Tab-separated table of C-alpha atoms and ligand atoms in Angstrom:
chain	number	residue	atom	x	y	z
U	1	UNK	CA	-25.636	14.324	-11.521
U	2	UNK	CA	-26.450	12.574	-8.648
U	3	UNK	CA	-25.877	14.084	-5.031
U	4	UNK	CA	-24.650	11.859	-2.474
U	5	UNK	CA	-24.324	12.870	0.624
U	6	UNK	CA	-20.931	10.817	2.756
U	7	UNK	CA	-20.281	11.736	6.517
U	8	UNK	CA	-21.832	14.927	5.905
U	9	UNK	CA	-20.345	16.084	3.130
U	10	UNK	CA	-22.429	16.232	-0.183
U	11	UNK	CA	-20.791	15.715	-3.799
U	12	UNK	CA	-22.135	15.924	-6.976
U	13	UNK	CA	-20.905	12.931	-9.046
U	14	UNK	CA	-21.023	11.656	-12.687
U	15	UNK	CA	-24.022	8.682	-13.369
U	16	UNK	CA	-22.629	5.491	-12.106
U	17	UNK	CA	-19.879	6.512	-9.708
U	18	UNK	CA	-19.666	4.078	-7.056
U	19	UNK	CA	-20.224	4.967	-3.366
U	20	UNK	CA	-15.780	4.542	-2.638
U	21	UNK	CA	-15.294	6.743	-5.959
U	22	UNK	CA	-17.325	9.131	-4.814
U	23	UNK	CA	-15.730	8.884	-1.160
U	24	UNK	CA	-12.490	9.520	-3.209
U	25	UNK	CA	-13.445	12.464	-4.602
U	26	UNK	CA	-14.572	14.340	-1.586
U	27	UNK	CA	-11.169	12.976	0.297
U	28	UNK	CA	-9.757	12.618	3.844
U	29	UNK	CA	-10.249	10.078	6.327
U	30	UNK	CA	-13.916	9.364	5.361
U	31	UNK	CA	-12.647	7.588	2.123
U	32	UNK	CA	-13.053	3.879	3.184
U	33	UNK	CA	-10.152	1.394	2.556
U	34	UNK	CA	-10.108	-0.903	-0.032
U	35	UNK	CA	-8.130	-3.886	-0.230
U	36	UNK	CA	-9.508	-5.510	-3.523
U	37	UNK	CA	-10.466	-3.312	-5.574
U	38	UNK	CA	-8.164	-1.919	-8.302
U	39	UNK	CA	-9.512	1.475	-10.796
U	40	UNK	CA	-7.445	0.021	-13.427
U	41	UNK	CA	-8.749	-3.321	-13.077
U	42	UNK	CA	-11.830	-4.227	-14.542
U	43	UNK	CA	-14.556	-6.001	-12.148
U	44	UNK	CA	-12.273	-5.722	-9.820
U	45	UNK	CA	-13.533	-5.303	-6.171
U	46	UNK	CA	-16.256	-7.189	-4.103
U	47	UNK	CA	-14.379	-9.435	-2.474
U	48	UNK	CA	-12.881	-8.412	0.782
U	49	UNK	CA	-15.591	-6.596	2.373
U	50	UNK	CA	-13.241	-3.684	3.670
U	51	UNK	CA	-14.995	-1.003	2.026
U	52	UNK	CA	-18.099	-1.843	3.962
U	53	UNK	CA	-20.392	1.743	4.324
U	54	UNK	CA	-24.030	1.911	5.961
U	55	UNK	CA	-26.639	3.487	3.401
U	56	UNK	CA	-29.021	5.046	5.711
U	57	UNK	CA	-30.820	6.657	3.323
U	58	UNK	CA	-31.206	4.620	-0.531
U	59	UNK	CA	-32.046	8.058	-2.424
U	60	UNK	CA	-34.461	10.842	-2.973
U	61	UNK	CA	-37.234	8.410	-4.586
U	62	UNK	CA	-36.737	5.252	-2.467
U	63	UNK	CA	-35.814	7.394	0.903
U	64	UNK	CA	-35.360	3.343	2.736
U	65	UNK	CA	-31.976	2.845	4.195
U	66	UNK	CA	-30.519	-0.704	2.978
U	67	UNK	CA	-30.671	-3.398	5.119
U	68	UNK	CA	-26.755	-4.379	5.544
U	69	UNK	CA	-23.664	-2.734	5.169
U	70	UNK	CA	-22.570	-2.628	1.774
U	71	UNK	CA	-19.348	-2.576	-0.598
U	72	UNK	CA	-18.999	0.974	-1.045
U	73	UNK	CA	-16.595	-0.399	-4.451
U	74	UNK	CA	-19.696	-1.986	-6.084
U	75	UNK	CA	-22.308	-0.300	-4.903
U	76	UNK	CA	-23.517	3.434	-7.665
U	77	UNK	CA	-24.629	6.110	-5.805
U	78	UNK	CA	-27.999	7.139	-6.251
U	79	UNK	CA	-29.684	10.787	-6.184
U	80	UNK	CA	-30.316	11.704	-2.587
U	81	UNK	CA	-28.151	8.827	-1.225
U	82	UNK	CA	-27.028	9.266	2.553
U	83	UNK	CA	-23.822	7.292	3.496
U	84	UNK	CA	-22.326	6.697	6.687
U	85	UNK	CA	-18.408	5.406	7.064
U	86	UNK	CA	-16.838	6.776	10.270
U	87	UNK	CA	-19.904	8.467	12.017
U	88	UNK	CA	-20.958	4.935	11.758
U	89	UNK	CA	-20.226	2.754	15.127
U	90	UNK	CA	-21.682	-0.023	13.871
U	91	UNK	CA	-19.538	0.052	10.469
U	92	UNK	CA	-16.444	0.480	12.243
U	93	UNK	CA	-16.846	-2.082	14.244
U	94	UNK	CA	-17.652	-4.737	11.250
U	95	UNK	CA	-14.889	-3.600	9.866
U	96	UNK	CA	-12.801	-4.478	12.573
U	97	UNK	CA	-14.395	-7.675	12.787
U	98	UNK	CA	-13.692	-7.980	8.723
U	99	UNK	CA	-10.029	-7.052	9.862
U	100	UNK	CA	-9.891	-10.134	12.277
U	101	UNK	CA	-11.044	-12.175	9.386
U	102	UNK	CA	-8.396	-11.417	7.060
U	103	UNK	CA	-6.588	-11.763	9.668
U	104	UNK	CA	-7.441	-15.138	11.112
U	105	UNK	CA	-4.904	-17.356	9.011
U	106	UNK	CA	-2.319	-14.439	8.389
U	107	UNK	CA	1.507	-15.009	9.884
U	108	UNK	CA	1.714	-11.317	10.560
U	109	UNK	CA	5.995	-11.829	10.145
U	110	UNK	CA	6.261	-7.965	9.028
U	111	UNK	CA	9.890	-8.308	10.550
U	112	UNK	CA	11.024	-10.744	7.888
U	113	UNK	CA	8.544	-9.547	4.748
U	114	UNK	CA	9.201	-7.509	2.060
U	115	UNK	CA	6.207	-6.007	2.099
U	116	UNK	CA	6.527	-4.051	5.583
U	117	UNK	CA	6.556	-0.676	5.429
U	118	UNK	CA	4.424	-0.322	2.218
U	119	UNK	CA	1.390	-3.211	3.296
U	120	UNK	CA	-2.116	-2.295	2.780
U	121	UNK	CA	-2.907	-4.820	5.451
U	122	UNK	CA	-0.471	-3.692	8.186
U	123	UNK	CA	-2.400	-0.104	7.475
U	124	UNK	CA	-5.737	-1.985	7.694
U	125	UNK	CA	-4.906	-3.738	11.035
U	126	UNK	CA	-3.501	-0.996	12.427
U	127	UNK	CA	-6.270	1.779	11.780
U	128	UNK	CA	-9.318	-0.489	12.034
U	129	UNK	CA	-8.172	-3.560	13.621
U	130	UNK	CA	-8.151	-4.903	17.066
U	131	UNK	CA	-5.076	-5.678	19.046
U	132	UNK	CA	-5.736	-9.422	19.950
U	133	UNK	CA	-6.761	-12.173	17.585
U	134	UNK	CA	-9.397	-14.931	19.476
U	135	UNK	CA	-8.465	-17.510	16.837
U	136	UNK	CA	-6.923	-20.663	18.851
U	137	UNK	CA	-6.936	-22.870	16.081
U	138	UNK	CA	-3.544	-23.374	13.770
U	139	UNK	CA	-2.918	-21.710	11.319
U	140	UNK	CA	-3.096	-22.400	6.824
U	141	UNK	CA	0.408	-23.366	6.094
U	142	UNK	CA	1.619	-23.697	2.027
U	143	UNK	CA	5.159	-24.160	0.561
U	144	UNK	CA	6.341	-21.270	-1.133
U	145	UNK	CA	5.720	-21.150	-4.942
U	146	UNK	CA	7.401	-19.419	-7.450
U	147	UNK	CA	5.483	-17.586	-9.821
U	148	UNK	CA	8.049	-17.552	-13.026
U	149	UNK	CA	12.091	-17.145	-12.369
U	150	UNK	CA	10.895	-13.480	-10.979
U	151	UNK	CA	7.873	-14.072	-8.641
U	152	UNK	CA	7.519	-15.422	-5.260
U	153	UNK	CA	4.390	-16.069	-3.951
U	154	UNK	CA	3.723	-17.026	-0.195
U	155	UNK	CA	0.509	-18.333	0.034
U	156	UNK	CA	-0.047	-17.710	3.682
U	157	UNK	CA	-0.176	-13.666	3.589
U	158	UNK	CA	-2.526	-13.984	0.613
U	159	UNK	CA	-6.010	-12.616	1.564
U	160	UNK	CA	-7.342	-13.585	-1.937
U	161	UNK	CA	-8.108	-10.279	-3.410
U	162	UNK	CA	-8.231	-11.252	-6.991
U	163	UNK	CA	-5.906	-8.603	-7.819
U	164	UNK	CA	-3.210	-10.671	-9.409
U	165	UNK	CA	-5.700	-12.946	-11.340
U	166	UNK	CA	-6.981	-10.095	-13.071
U	167	UNK	CA	-3.936	-8.927	-13.892
U	168	UNK	CA	-3.558	-12.236	-15.365
U	169	UNK	CA	-6.543	-11.972	-17.428
U	170	UNK	CA	-6.878	-8.696	-18.488
U	171	UNK	CA	-2.837	-7.969	-19.008
U	172	UNK	CA	-1.567	-10.835	-20.457
U	173	UNK	CA	-2.537	-13.112	-23.589
U	174	UNK	CA	-3.216	-16.586	-21.814
U	175	UNK	CA	-4.172	-16.568	-17.978
U	176	UNK	CA	-2.136	-19.293	-16.000
U	177	UNK	CA	-2.629	-18.010	-13.191
U	178	UNK	CA	-5.820	-17.768	-10.941
U	179	UNK	CA	-7.737	-18.897	-7.561
U	180	UNK	CA	-8.053	-22.995	-7.079
U	181	UNK	CA	-10.900	-24.036	-4.364
U	182	UNK	CA	-13.114	-22.384	-2.355
U	183	UNK	CA	-13.221	-21.244	1.567
U	184	UNK	CA	-10.132	-21.865	3.658
U	185	UNK	CA	-8.610	-23.978	1.071
U	186	UNK	CA	-8.526	-21.675	-1.922
U	187	UNK	CA	-5.483	-20.534	-3.199
U	188	UNK	CA	-3.612	-19.139	-5.610
U	189	UNK	CA	-2.402	-21.499	-8.035
U	190	UNK	CA	-0.208	-21.056	-11.118
U	191	UNK	CA	-1.648	-24.102	-12.430
U	192	UNK	CA	0.844	-27.147	-11.483
U	193	UNK	CA	2.998	-24.143	-10.860
U	194	UNK	CA	3.352	-23.215	-14.745
U	195	UNK	CA	5.331	-20.085	-15.372
U	196	UNK	CA	3.698	-16.528	-15.825
U	197	UNK	CA	5.823	-15.915	-18.333
U	198	UNK	CA	4.944	-12.832	-20.170
U	199	UNK	CA	5.867	-9.054	-20.729
U	200	UNK	CA	3.423	-7.333	-18.381
U	201	UNK	CA	3.395	-10.311	-15.481
U	202	UNK	CA	5.364	-8.593	-12.887
U	203	UNK	CA	2.308	-6.233	-12.101
U	204	UNK	CA	1.038	-8.910	-9.865
U	205	UNK	CA	3.435	-7.774	-7.543
U	206	UNK	CA	2.532	-4.040	-7.840
U	207	UNK	CA	-0.942	-4.737	-6.999
U	208	UNK	CA	-0.622	-6.874	-4.417
U	209	UNK	CA	-1.772	-5.684	-1.463
U	210	UNK	CA	0.246	-7.695	1.146
U	211	UNK	CA	3.554	-9.479	0.622
U	212	UNK	CA	2.126	-12.393	-1.278
U	213	UNK	CA	3.807	-11.755	-4.119
U	214	UNK	CA	7.434	-10.445	-3.797
U	215	UNK	CA	10.262	-9.577	-6.310
U	216	UNK	CA	12.334	-12.024	-6.426
U	217	UNK	CA	15.185	-9.796	-7.451
U	218	UNK	CA	14.454	-7.405	-4.133
U	219	UNK	CA	13.881	-9.783	-1.681
U	220	UNK	CA	15.849	-9.573	1.622
U	221	UNK	CA	17.603	-6.835	-0.055
U	222	UNK	CA	16.780	-4.136	2.467
U	223	UNK	CA	14.253	-2.554	4.440
U	224	UNK	CA	11.720	-0.228	2.405
U	225	UNK	CA	11.500	2.432	4.504
U	226	UNK	CA	15.604	2.753	4.264
U	227	UNK	CA	15.321	3.230	0.683
U	228	UNK	CA	14.977	6.288	-1.413
U	229	UNK	CA	12.331	6.800	-4.022
U	230	UNK	CA	13.337	8.564	-7.276
U	231	UNK	CA	10.578	9.097	-10.398
U	232	UNK	CA	12.299	8.483	-13.457
U	233	UNK	CA	11.206	7.073	-16.925
U	234	UNK	CA	13.331	5.884	-20.390
U	235	UNK	CA	11.952	5.240	-23.859
U	236	UNK	CA	10.431	1.631	-23.657
U	237	UNK	CA	8.278	0.188	-26.463
U	238	UNK	CA	6.394	-2.182	-24.313
U	239	UNK	CA	5.074	0.564	-21.845
U	240	UNK	CA	4.593	3.810	-20.611
U	241	UNK	CA	8.371	3.104	-19.111
U	242	UNK	CA	7.493	6.019	-16.586
U	243	UNK	CA	8.885	3.714	-13.168
U	244	UNK	CA	9.996	4.512	-9.516
U	245	UNK	CA	13.499	3.856	-8.848
U	246	UNK	CA	14.168	2.532	-4.923
U	247	UNK	CA	17.618	3.273	-4.229
U	248	UNK	CA	19.947	2.640	-1.270
U	249	UNK	CA	23.235	4.896	-1.388
U	250	UNK	CA	24.122	5.229	-5.286
U	251	UNK	CA	22.814	1.504	-6.401
U	252	UNK	CA	18.961	0.779	-7.687
U	253	UNK	CA	17.596	-2.040	-5.541
U	254	UNK	CA	14.092	-2.199	-7.688
U	255	UNK	CA	11.922	-0.629	-10.173
U	256	UNK	CA	8.455	-0.630	-9.727
U	257	UNK	CA	5.624	1.356	-11.381
U	258	UNK	CA	4.166	4.798	-9.878
U	259	UNK	CA	1.376	4.299	-7.336
U	260	UNK	CA	-1.016	7.417	-6.525
U	261	UNK	CA	-2.660	8.251	-3.300
U	262	UNK	CA	-4.665	5.330	-3.296
U	263	UNK	CA	-1.464	2.853	-3.671
U	264	UNK	CA	-2.999	2.128	-7.019
U	265	UNK	CA	-0.278	1.822	-10.043
U	266	UNK	CA	-0.721	4.891	-12.274
U	267	UNK	CA	0.858	3.110	-15.278
U	268	UNK	CA	1.539	-0.753	-16.158
U	269	UNK	CA	5.234	-1.000	-16.421
U	270	UNK	CA	6.823	-3.884	-18.462
U	271	UNK	CA	9.393	-6.676	-17.111
U	272	UNK	CA	12.196	-5.408	-19.293
U	273	UNK	CA	11.441	-1.938	-17.233
U	274	UNK	CA	11.461	-3.554	-14.140
U	275	UNK	CA	13.982	-6.310	-13.901
U	276	UNK	CA	16.721	-5.274	-16.536
U	277	UNK	CA	17.250	-2.236	-16.336
U	278	UNK	CA	19.031	-1.228	-12.639
U	279	UNK	CA	21.766	1.213	-13.812
U	280	UNK	CA	21.009	4.643	-12.890
U	281	UNK	CA	22.749	5.695	-16.245
U	282	UNK	CA	19.299	3.847	-18.226
U	283	UNK	CA	17.176	6.202	-16.996
U	284	UNK	CA	16.346	10.113	-16.937
U	285	UNK	CA	15.616	11.095	-13.212
U	286	UNK	CA	12.963	13.349	-12.855
U	287	UNK	CA	12.730	13.892	-9.119
U	288	UNK	CA	12.514	12.524	-5.850
U	289	UNK	CA	9.165	10.451	-5.274
U	290	UNK	CA	6.901	12.852	-2.960
U	291	UNK	CA	6.209	10.654	0.046
U	292	UNK	CA	3.624	11.128	2.256
U	293	UNK	CA	4.758	12.501	5.925
U	294	UNK	CA	2.787	9.704	7.598
U	295	UNK	CA	4.481	6.875	5.717
U	296	UNK	CA	6.966	5.042	7.197
U	297	UNK	CA	9.345	5.757	4.290
U	298	UNK	CA	9.278	9.530	5.007
U	299	UNK	CA	11.290	9.047	8.041
U	300	UNK	CA	14.890	10.830	8.129
U	301	UNK	CA	13.939	12.098	4.059
U	302	UNK	CA	13.782	15.140	2.516
U	303	UNK	CA	13.278	17.478	5.097
U	304	UNK	CA	11.017	20.648	4.437
U	305	UNK	CA	12.556	23.626	4.301
U	306	UNK	CA	10.932	24.720	7.512
U	307	UNK	CA	11.975	21.358	9.187
U	308	UNK	CA	15.935	22.022	8.304
U	309	UNK	CA	15.776	25.355	9.391
U	310	UNK	CA	14.156	24.031	13.076
U	311	UNK	CA	17.205	21.303	12.811
U	312	UNK	CA	19.723	24.430	12.330
U	313	UNK	CA	18.580	26.333	15.003
U	314	UNK	CA	18.265	23.432	17.822
U	315	UNK	CA	22.201	22.691	16.536
U	316	UNK	CA	22.771	26.144	17.221
U	317	UNK	CA	21.097	26.441	20.560
U	318	UNK	CA	23.045	23.311	21.660
U	319	UNK	CA	26.390	25.047	20.113
U	320	UNK	CA	25.686	28.260	22.266
U	321	UNK	CA	24.834	25.833	25.562
U	322	UNK	CA	28.002	23.581	24.469
U	323	UNK	CA	30.113	27.045	24.143
U	324	UNK	CA	28.707	28.170	27.486
U	325	UNK	CA	29.520	25.257	29.615
U	326	UNK	CA	32.531	25.271	28.522
U	327	UNK	CA	33.538	28.707	29.667
U	328	UNK	CA	32.051	28.010	32.924
U	329	UNK	CA	34.349	25.180	32.984
U	330	UNK	CA	37.376	27.433	32.183
U	331	UNK	CA	36.130	30.353	34.495
U	332	UNK	CA	35.811	27.530	37.443
U	333	UNK	CA	39.017	26.187	36.844
U	334	UNK	CA	40.749	29.697	37.175
U	335	UNK	CA	38.991	30.563	40.102
U	336	UNK	CA	41.811	30.590	42.680
U	337	UNK	CA	38.698	30.045	45.427
U	338	UNK	CA	38.398	26.382	43.439
U	339	UNK	CA	41.959	25.514	43.486
M	1	SF4	S1	1.580	-8.816	4.475
M	1	SF4	FE1	1.688	-7.211	5.858
M	1	SF4	S2	0.746	-7.351	7.375
M	1	SF4	FE2	1.597	-9.613	6.374
M	1	SF4	S3	3.643	-10.140	7.145
M	1	SF4	FE3	3.861	-9.128	5.412
M	1	SF4	S4	3.599	-6.558	6.313
M	1	SF4	FE4	3.065	-7.697	7.777
M	2	SF4	S1	-1.809	-12.813	-4.054
M	2	SF4	FE1	-1.582	-10.383	-3.510
M	2	SF4	S2	-2.866	-10.356	-5.342
M	2	SF4	FE2	-3.173	-12.032	-5.582
M	2	SF4	S3	-4.983	-12.603	-4.587
M	2	SF4	FE3	-3.366	-13.021	-3.087
M	2	SF4	S4	-3.313	-10.582	-1.837
M	2	SF4	FE4	-4.634	-10.892	-3.754
M	3	FES	S1	-12.515	-3.157	-1.690
M	3	FES	FE1	-14.771	-3.069	-1.611
M	3	FES	S2	-14.961	-5.139	-1.305
M	3	FES	FE2	-12.759	-4.976	-1.757
């Protein structure tokens, strides 16, 4: 099994493992961001260039460095390979350039975008982007398109990662959706707006890393950080039936697939589970979804026992302070020298 060293950490991985997956096995902040690669979608990756790394030693047999940054989602590791990601200033600079490029035509209308709060592009821009754009020209504009009766396409937000096209190719029997044209006029098309009418088409919404493909049954209903995700399942003949329900109060506002720590779906879900079962009684509830402490979705949700104890101590302290002040006021009012 080949050994690879990424940002100073060495790991042995099975043959054929990509640098990205080797980094994911190590974990932590050395894992490159990936906007187009998707484990469950064959031939995904190689489009966005956010996952670039520097290979400073090719292998034990051929230690020459690779001359250019390589996409870590496509490059497999070789024995003795040495890779630099966050330890390479050139890579961080190059990635900031990639982010700037991805945002050239992006509207950044996060305040009205349904993806805000769970958007990979927001995270990418925050972690790897720059404060300002140098782009001075008019941005691309597109009409919003209906992809079937449940999905809305905002082409202005699309970063052409091809994930939805791979879903259409690999999960649905007849592909009616793809990328047409090239360069800055390339766009996702449904070929004369033909509806994507099959049982698994809703997965396109979940794989889209930005707010280009949104669920029409959830659009503008709620900001995601005001909703509570809960893991649930039902018996389904078309898919695993394992989903995430997003609650606001007692209402299920949307149903999505469950995602792992890399933001990828663990199981595909069918449209019936996604759109037609929005009552709690349709589901067996398992548990609240574990939400990363760093996610905005965790705001005001699921306090740890320690946080609750600190909150209780704070309230106790404030109560005692209030009682002390009241006592002082009372004593002051009774003091004859104050009359
Ligand atoms: S896709 Fe992401 S970055 Fe773009 S407007 Fe929506 S939330 Fe903002
Ligand atoms: S619509 Fe979304 S999933 Fe499809 S190519 Fe654009 S960004 Fe990727
Ligand atoms: S994730 Fe590697 S090129 Fe997009």
